[in-house]
Coordinates of C-alpha atoms and ligand atoms in Angstrom, one line a residue:
M30 CA 80.6 108.3 75.4
S31 CA 83.8 108.1 73.4
N32 CA 85.9 105.5 74.0
L33 CA 89.2 106.9 75.5
S34 CA 91.1 104.1 76.8
H35 CA 93.6 104.4 74.1
L36 CA 94.6 107.6 75.8
S37 CA 95.7 106.4 79.3
P38 CA 98.1 106.4 80.7
I39 CA 100.4 108.9 78.7
R40 CA 103.7 109.2 79.3
D41 CA 106.2 112.3 79.2
N42 CA 109.5 112.8 77.6
L43 CA 111.4 110.7 79.8
G44 CA 108.8 107.6 80.1
R45 CA 106.9 108.9 83.2
P46 CA 103.0 108.0 83.5
L47 CA 100.6 110.6 84.4
K48 CA 98.9 109.3 87.8
D49 CA 98.7 111.9 90.2
L50 CA 97.0 115.5 90.1
R51 CA 97.3 118.1 93.1
V52 CA 95.1 120.6 92.8
S53 CA 95.4 123.6 95.0
V54 CA 92.1 125.0 95.9
M55 CA 93.0 128.1 97.8
D56 CA 96.3 130.3 97.7
R57 CA 95.0 131.8 101.3
C58 CA 96.3 130.5 104.4
N59 CA 95.7 130.9 108.2
F60 CA 99.3 130.5 108.8
R61 CA 102.4 131.9 107.9
C62 CA 104.9 129.2 108.0
I63 CA 108.5 130.9 108.1
Y64 CA 109.7 128.6 105.2
C65 CA 106.2 129.3 102.9
M66 CA 104.3 132.2 103.4
P67 CA 106.7 134.8 105.4
E68 CA 104.5 137.6 107.1
K69 CA 106.7 140.0 105.4
K70 CA 106.0 139.3 102.4
F71 CA 102.4 137.9 103.3
H72 CA 101.0 141.1 105.0
S73 CA 97.5 142.2 105.7
G74 CA 97.8 144.1 102.2
F75 CA 99.3 141.3 100.0
N76 CA 97.1 140.7 97.1
F77 CA 95.7 137.5 96.9
L78 CA 93.3 135.9 94.2
K79 CA 90.2 137.2 93.8
S80 CA 87.5 134.6 94.5
T81 CA 86.7 134.9 90.5
E82 CA 90.0 134.3 89.7
R83 CA 90.0 130.6 91.7
L84 CA 89.0 127.6 89.6
S85 CA 85.0 127.1 90.5
F86 CA 84.5 123.4 92.1
Q87 CA 82.7 123.1 88.7
E88 CA 85.6 123.7 86.6
I89 CA 88.2 121.5 89.1
F90 CA 85.3 119.0 88.6
R91 CA 85.6 119.1 85.0
V92 CA 89.3 119.3 84.3
T93 CA 89.8 116.5 86.8
K94 CA 87.7 114.5 84.9
L95 CA 90.1 115.3 81.7
F96 CA 93.0 114.5 83.5
S97 CA 91.2 110.9 84.6
D98 CA 91.0 110.3 81.0
L99 CA 94.4 110.5 80.9
G100 CA 95.6 108.3 83.3
V101 CA 95.4 110.1 86.4
N102 CA 94.1 107.7 89.2
K103 CA 94.8 109.9 92.4
V104 CA 94.1 113.6 93.3
R105 CA 95.5 115.6 96.2
I106 CA 93.9 119.1 97.4
T107 CA 96.3 121.4 99.3
G108 CA 96.7 125.1 99.3
G109 CA 97.6 127.5 100.9
E110 CA 95.1 126.1 102.9
P111 CA 92.5 123.9 101.3
L112 CA 90.0 124.0 104.3
L113 CA 90.0 127.9 104.0
R114 CA 87.8 126.8 100.5
V115 CA 84.0 127.3 101.4
N116 CA 82.3 123.8 101.4
L117 CA 84.9 122.0 100.3
S118 CA 83.6 118.9 101.3
E119 CA 81.0 119.4 98.2
L120 CA 84.2 119.2 95.8
I121 CA 85.3 116.4 97.2
G122 CA 81.8 114.8 96.5
D123 CA 81.4 115.7 93.3
L124 CA 85.3 114.4 92.9
S125 CA 84.8 111.0 94.3
T126 CA 82.0 110.3 91.8
L127 CA 84.8 110.2 89.2
E128 CA 85.0 106.2 88.0
K129 CA 88.9 106.4 87.6
I130 CA 89.7 108.2 90.5
E131 CA 90.7 106.0 93.3
D132 CA 91.9 108.0 95.8
I133 CA 91.6 111.6 97.2
A134 CA 93.7 112.7 99.7
L135 CA 94.1 116.2 101.5
T136 CA 96.8 118.1 102.5
T137 CA 96.1 120.7 105.5
N138 CA 97.8 122.5 108.5
G139 CA 94.8 120.6 110.3
V140 CA 93.3 123.8 112.1
L141 CA 90.0 123.0 110.5
L142 CA 90.2 119.4 111.2
K143 CA 88.2 119.4 114.3
K144 CA 85.1 121.3 112.5
Y145 CA 85.0 119.5 109.1
S146 CA 86.8 115.9 109.9
E147 CA 83.2 114.0 109.8
E148 CA 81.3 115.7 106.8
L149 CA 84.7 115.5 104.6
K150 CA 84.9 111.4 105.5
A151 CA 81.2 111.5 104.7
C152 CA 81.9 112.7 101.5
G153 CA 84.4 110.2 100.5
L154 CA 87.9 111.8 101.4
N155 CA 90.0 108.6 101.7
R156 CA 93.2 110.0 103.5
I157 CA 94.8 113.1 105.6
T158 CA 98.0 114.5 105.7
V159 CA 98.6 117.0 108.6
S160 CA 101.3 119.2 108.3
L161 CA 102.9 119.9 111.8
D162 CA 106.7 120.5 112.4
S163 CA 106.6 120.5 116.1
I164 CA 105.3 119.7 119.3
D165 CA 106.8 122.0 121.4
P166 CA 103.9 125.0 121.8
E167 CA 105.9 127.9 121.3
Q168 CA 108.6 126.3 118.7
F169 CA 105.0 125.3 116.7
T170 CA 103.7 129.2 116.9
A171 CA 106.7 130.5 116.1
M172 CA 107.5 128.4 113.3
T173 CA 103.8 129.4 112.0
G174 CA 104.5 132.6 112.1
G175 CA 103.0 133.4 115.3
R176 CA 99.2 132.2 114.1
G177 CA 99.3 128.5 115.1
N178 CA 98.2 126.8 118.4
L179 CA 99.5 123.4 118.8
D180 CA 96.5 122.5 120.8
T181 CA 94.0 122.9 117.9
V182 CA 96.2 120.9 115.5
I183 CA 96.5 118.1 118.1
E184 CA 92.3 117.9 118.6
G185 CA 91.8 118.2 114.7
I186 CA 93.8 115.3 114.3
S187 CA 92.3 113.3 117.1
K188 CA 89.6 114.2 115.7
A189 CA 90.4 112.9 111.9
L190 CA 91.5 109.9 113.5
S191 CA 87.9 109.0 115.7
V192 CA 85.6 109.6 112.5
G193 CA 87.5 106.8 111.2
F194 CA 90.5 108.1 108.6
K195 CA 93.2 105.7 108.9
K196 CA 96.6 106.1 109.5
V197 CA 97.0 110.0 109.1
K198 CA 100.1 111.3 107.9
I199 CA 102.0 113.7 109.9
N200 CA 104.2 115.9 107.8
A201 CA 107.0 117.5 109.6
V202 CA 110.0 119.6 107.5
I203 CA 112.8 119.8 109.8
K204 CA 115.1 123.0 109.5
R205 CA 118.4 122.8 110.9
G206 CA 119.0 125.0 113.7
T207 CA 114.8 125.9 114.0
N208 CA 113.3 122.3 114.7
D209 CA 115.6 119.6 114.6
D210 CA 115.3 119.0 118.1
Q211 CA 111.7 117.9 117.2
V212 CA 112.8 114.5 115.3
M213 CA 113.2 112.3 118.4
E214 CA 110.2 114.6 120.7
M215 CA 107.6 114.1 117.5
V216 CA 108.5 110.0 117.5
D217 CA 108.1 110.0 121.4
Y218 CA 105.0 111.9 121.0
F219 CA 103.1 110.0 118.0
K220 CA 104.6 106.6 118.9
G221 CA 101.7 104.2 119.9
Q222 CA 98.9 106.1 117.9
S223 CA 97.8 105.1 114.6
V224 CA 99.6 107.9 112.2
I225 CA 102.5 107.8 109.9
I226 CA 105.3 110.2 110.7
R227 CA 107.2 111.6 107.9
F228 CA 109.9 114.1 107.8
I229 CA 110.6 115.8 104.4
E230 CA 113.7 117.5 103.7
Y231 CA 113.5 121.4 103.7
M232 CA 113.3 122.5 100.0
D233 CA 114.4 125.3 98.0
V234 CA 111.0 126.0 96.6
G235 CA 110.0 129.0 95.7
N236 CA 112.3 132.6 95.8
L237 CA 111.1 133.6 99.7
N238 CA 112.9 131.5 102.2
Q239 CA 116.3 132.0 101.3
W240 CA 117.2 128.3 101.4
Q241 CA 120.8 127.2 101.9
L242 CA 121.7 123.5 101.6
N243 CA 123.4 123.4 105.3
E244 CA 119.8 124.1 106.9
T245 CA 118.2 120.6 105.3
V246 CA 118.8 117.8 107.6
G247 CA 119.2 114.7 105.6
S248 CA 117.4 111.3 105.9
H249 CA 120.2 109.4 106.6
E250 CA 120.8 112.1 109.7
I251 CA 117.0 111.4 110.8
I252 CA 117.6 107.8 110.8
A253 CA 120.9 107.7 112.6
K254 CA 119.2 109.7 115.1
L255 CA 115.9 107.6 115.4
S256 CA 118.3 104.6 115.4
E257 CA 119.8 105.7 118.7
Q258 CA 116.7 105.0 120.4
W259 CA 114.7 102.5 118.1
A260 CA 114.9 99.6 116.1
L261 CA 113.7 100.6 113.0
K262 CA 112.6 97.7 110.4
P263 CA 112.6 98.6 106.6
L264 CA 109.0 98.3 105.1
D265 CA 108.9 98.0 101.3
R266 CA 107.4 100.7 99.3
N267 CA 103.4 100.9 99.1
Y268 CA 103.5 101.1 95.2
E269 CA 105.9 102.5 92.4
G270 CA 107.1 106.2 92.5
E271 CA 106.1 106.2 95.9
T272 CA 108.3 109.3 97.5
A273 CA 108.7 108.2 101.4
E274 CA 111.1 105.7 102.5
R275 CA 109.2 103.5 105.3
F276 CA 110.3 102.0 108.2
Q277 CA 108.4 100.6 111.5
I278 CA 109.4 101.3 115.1
A279 CA 109.9 97.7 116.0
D280 CA 107.0 96.6 118.6
S281 CA 104.6 99.5 117.6
E282 CA 101.9 100.2 114.8
T283 CA 104.1 103.8 114.5
E284 CA 105.7 104.1 111.0
I285 CA 107.9 106.6 109.9
G286 CA 108.9 107.8 106.4
L287 CA 111.3 109.8 105.3
I288 CA 111.3 112.0 102.1
S289 CA 114.7 112.7 100.5
S290 CA 113.7 115.5 98.1
V291 CA 117.3 116.8 98.0
T292 CA 119.6 114.4 98.9
K293 CA 117.9 111.5 97.0
P294 CA 116.0 113.2 94.5
F295 CA 113.1 110.8 92.9
C296 CA 112.2 112.6 89.7
G297 CA 112.5 109.3 87.5
S298 CA 109.5 108.6 89.3
C299 CA 107.4 111.8 89.7
T300 CA 104.2 111.0 88.2
R301 CA 102.8 114.1 89.4
A302 CA 101.2 117.3 88.0
R303 CA 99.5 120.7 89.6
L304 CA 97.3 122.6 88.9
S305 CA 97.4 126.2 91.2
S306 CA 94.0 127.7 92.5
D307 CA 93.7 129.9 89.4
G308 CA 93.9 127.2 86.9
K309 CA 97.6 127.0 85.4
L310 CA 99.2 123.6 84.9
Y311 CA 102.6 122.7 86.4
N312 CA 104.6 119.8 85.7
C313 CA 107.0 120.5 88.4
L314 CA 107.2 121.6 92.2
F315 CA 109.7 124.1 90.8
A316 CA 108.7 125.4 87.6
S317 CA 108.8 129.0 86.5
E318 CA 105.3 128.9 83.9
G319 CA 102.4 127.4 84.0
R320 CA 99.6 127.0 81.2
D321 CA 96.2 128.6 81.9
I322 CA 94.0 126.1 81.6
R323 CA 91.4 128.2 82.8
S324 CA 91.2 130.4 80.0
L325 CA 90.8 127.5 77.7
I326 CA 87.8 126.6 79.7
R327 CA 86.5 130.1 80.2
S328 CA 86.8 130.8 76.7
G329 CA 84.4 127.9 75.8
K330 CA 87.1 125.0 74.3
S331 CA 85.6 121.7 74.4
D332 CA 86.7 118.8 76.8
D333 CA 88.3 117.5 73.3
F334 CA 90.6 120.4 72.7
I335 CA 91.5 120.6 76.7
R336 CA 92.3 116.9 77.3
N337 CA 94.7 117.2 74.3
E338 CA 96.3 120.8 76.1
I339 CA 97.2 118.7 78.8
A340 CA 98.1 115.6 77.1
S341 CA 100.7 117.6 74.8
I342 CA 102.0 119.7 77.9
W343 CA 102.4 116.4 79.5
K344 CA 104.0 114.6 76.3
D345 CA 106.6 117.5 76.3
R346 CA 107.7 117.3 80.1
K347 CA 111.3 117.0 81.2
D348 CA 111.3 118.3 84.5
R349 CA 113.7 117.0 87.0
Y350 CA 114.7 119.7 89.0
S351 CA 115.6 118.2 92.3
E352 CA 118.1 115.7 90.2
L353 CA 119.5 118.6 88.6
R354 CA 119.9 121.0 91.3
Y355 CA 123.9 121.2 91.5
S356 CA 124.5 120.4 87.9
E357 CA 125.4 123.4 85.0
K358 CA 122.0 121.7 83.5
S359 CA 120.2 123.5 86.1
D360 CA 118.5 126.8 85.3
K361 CA 118.5 129.0 88.5
T362 CA 117.9 132.0 86.7
N363 CA 114.2 132.3 86.5
E364 CA 111.9 132.9 89.2
K365 CA 110.3 129.4 90.8
V366 CA 106.6 129.2 91.5
E367 CA 105.7 129.6 95.0
M368 CA 104.7 126.7 97.1
Y369 CA 101.4 128.4 99.1
Y370 CA 100.3 128.8 95.1
I371 CA 101.1 125.8 93.6
G372 CA 100.2 123.5 96.5
G373 CA 102.6 121.2 98.5
Ligands
LIG430 N1 98.6 124.8 104.0 C1 98.8 123.2 104.1 C2 99.8 122.2 105.0 O1 100.7 123.0 105.6 O2 99.8 121.2 104.9 C3 98.8 122.7 102.4 C4 99.7 123.4 101.6 S1 101.6 123.2 102.2 C5 102.0 124.3 101.0 C6 102.1 121.7 102.1 C7 103.4 121.4 102.1 O3 104.5 122.0 101.9 C8 103.7 121.3 104.1 O4 103.6 120.3 104.6 C9 104.4 122.4 104.2 O5 105.3 121.9 105.3 C10 105.4 122.0 102.5 N2 106.6 122.6 102.5 C11 106.1 124.2 102.1 N3 107.6 124.7 101.9 C12 108.2 124.0 102.0 C13 109.5 123.7 102.0 N4 110.6 124.9 101.7 N5 110.1 122.5 102.2 C14 109.7 121.5 102.2 N6 108.3 121.3 102.6 C15 107.5 122.5 102.4
LIG431 FE1 100.0 127.8 105.0 FE2 100.9 125.1 104.9 FE3 102.4 127.2 103.8 FE4 102.4 126.7 106.6 S1 103.2 125.4 104.8 S2 102.1 128.9 105.1 S3 100.2 126.2 106.7 S4 100.6 126.6 102.8
LIG432 FE1 108.8 116.1 90.6 FE2 109.9 118.1 90.1 FE3 110.4 117.1 92.7 FE4 111.4 116.2 90.4 S1 111.7 118.2 91.5 S2 110.1 114.9 92.1 S3 110.0 116.3 88.4 S4 107.7 117.7 91.2

């Protein structure tokens, strides 16, 4: 085997190393969250990818290995809803054999966690993030486009904790006028459990949610609100480039994270590449175009060729959409990629 250590880690045009890979394994979803896959657009006649268009597990494994040669040591499996992908645990098992991959995480809406937590743990999944925007049953169902049942997700989280996943993250997107009442409610509900509650600023990702800045509840507002009731102790970041600002609720195990993608962008430390379910490589959540890696794989290109291609795409990378959101340099003319397709 050739020694590839000279390749890793590669840095982009702004000096950012390639460290994380997010893989969307499934463009379909069993929810229709109002800000992500509104039912009006994602109706029963919507053309999702055909299964042969999605990267196979073998192809995902091969590409991930090439990314790991270039410096990636963390992989996040996402979607759409990743647990809709049949036998997902097998992929996790395969990825966990990759020598340089130190951490495999999953982002899920939690519906299928009760069924799959045990095998995911056994196959080597390290961490789970569950997206949950409300603990009010009716509001939850409304926010998931009429599809979600809160109890099922809560049972899923309990199951994940019970099979040994530590500090499951609960990601809540707070949209003003929709679920801003949930900041206090969710902390009250989960306080004392071994979870991390992360509030994520609602973003202008994709082209379908008619995002307005005044609908984003800034992290500073959330901190102010929580501080009315609880003493918040700031915690250090776990590692350089961690997106969340961390706090501990005093006298409690519960940690709060704030992800301020809109009010305090963190593009300067963004080390994430994203692979869509059909194998397109994107350098940014707000990108318009991706490089078709699947066609390279399926036309028989060698590992060296594909690895060089990935490296040159990363080296050219200048993306910093969130930092430029309000500047004249920001290009708002192009359609952006959708979140359900590229993965969160
Ligand atoms: N279906 C899985 C889930 O919901 O966890 C994985 C994919 S989902 C696209 C990943 C994350 O993106 C979720 O936490 C979701 O809340 C977040 N998301 C989607 N649209 C968003 C938006 N406009 N602003 C902020 N976060 C968003
Ligand atoms: Fe599905 Fe996740 Fe998007 Fe909700 S946020 S529609 S669960 S992909
Ligand atoms: Fe990374 Fe793009 Fe988000 Fe900036 S806007 S943090 S470059 S994904």
